[in-house]
Amino acid sequence: AATAREAISDVLANDSIPGAISLSDRFVLARSYLQDEEFMMAETVIREIRAQEMEAASLDEKASHQALLVRIEPESARPAFIARREMWTNEWLGATAKLDLLHAAFELGDHELACTITQSLFARDQVRQVFRPVHALFERNGLEERFREMQKQAALEKIRRGETVEQAPGMSI
């Protein structure tokens, strides 16, 4: 991860063509720093994103951006995140954006939002893409039982609809 981070950081530092580095690349770099608890470096990456880039960003990118800001500076990012709370429950967001939002929801202690987002992951069958980190977040926040209940309800709903219940690695019903 450190080598990839160094490569992306080098490209960012020497970027002379606006837009050559995608928002997605910047978010990957910021997530990497956050994982290693290098908050100042993550903040630097996120703060270098220009307003014009965010205006043209997709809903997923806007969600990830806002969620990463919460993880970096929870108290200062809280008002903007909460103001868009209804937007974050959009079931059509991608799994990566939802995972970012889960991190932010737990950072702010919003377990209701975390559960709503997770139910959406289960309902849209996106949970397979992010099962381990989602489960780890619930476990770390003392809500593993709640996670298992949502998992069970999603499986029962699929069975009721006559769908096959597939399991992600590490997933048990």
mmCIF file of N, CA and C in Angstrom, residues 8 22 36 52 55 72 82 91 121 127 168 173:
data_model
loop_
_atom_site.group_PDB
_atom_site.id
_atom_site.type_symbol
_atom_site.label_atom_id
_atom_site.label_comp_id
_atom_site.label_asym_id
_atom_site.label_seq_id
_atom_site.Cartn_x
_atom_site.Cartn_y
_atom_site.Cartn_z
ATOM 1 N N ILE A 8 1.066 7.347 -6.385
ATOM 2 C CA ILE A 8 -0.047 8.276 -6.611
ATOM 3 C C ILE A 8 0.327 9.664 -6.095
ATOM 4 N N SER A 22 -7.955 11.345 -11.350
ATOM 5 C CA SER A 22 -9.397 11.314 -11.101
ATOM 6 C C SER A 22 -9.717 11.498 -9.620
ATOM 7 N N ASP A 36 -4.209 4.001 7.713
ATOM 8 C CA ASP A 36 -2.978 4.034 8.509
ATOM 9 C C ASP A 36 -2.983 5.163 9.536
ATOM 10 N N GLN A 52 -14.527 23.066 -8.633
ATOM 11 C CA GLN A 52 -15.061 22.737 -9.951
ATOM 12 C C GLN A 52 -15.138 21.226 -10.153
ATOM 13 N N GLU A 55 -18.195 20.045 -8.273
ATOM 14 C CA GLU A 55 -19.439 20.446 -8.933
ATOM 15 C C GLU A 55 -19.796 19.469 -10.047
ATOM 16 N N ILE A 72 -11.978 12.724 8.469
ATOM 17 C CA ILE A 72 -10.791 13.543 8.713
ATOM 18 C C ILE A 72 -11.049 14.568 9.812
ATOM 19 N N ILE A 82 -24.802 15.987 7.873
ATOM 20 C CA ILE A 82 -26.153 15.816 8.404
ATOM 21 C C ILE A 82 -27.187 16.494 7.505
ATOM 22 N N GLU A 91 -30.568 4.426 -2.328
ATOM 23 C CA GLU A 91 -30.207 3.031 -2.555
ATOM 24 C C GLU A 91 -29.379 2.827 -3.811
ATOM 25 N N LEU A 121 -27.361 -2.045 1.232
ATOM 26 C CA LEU A 121 -26.337 -2.924 0.664
ATOM 27 C C LEU A 121 -26.867 -4.350 0.521
ATOM 28 N N VAL A 127 -23.624 -6.121 -0.810
ATOM 29 C CA VAL A 127 -22.860 -6.423 0.388
ATOM 30 C C VAL A 127 -21.718 -7.399 0.096
ATOM 31 N N ALA A 168 -20.973 -14.186 0.605
ATOM 32 C CA ALA A 168 -19.679 -13.577 0.379
ATOM 33 C C ALA A 168 -18.655 -14.326 1.215
ATOM 34 N N ILE A 173 -24.891 -17.308 7.522
ATOM 35 C CA ILE A 173 -26.303 -16.983 7.758
ATOM 36 C C ILE A 173 -26.799 -17.774 8.935
#
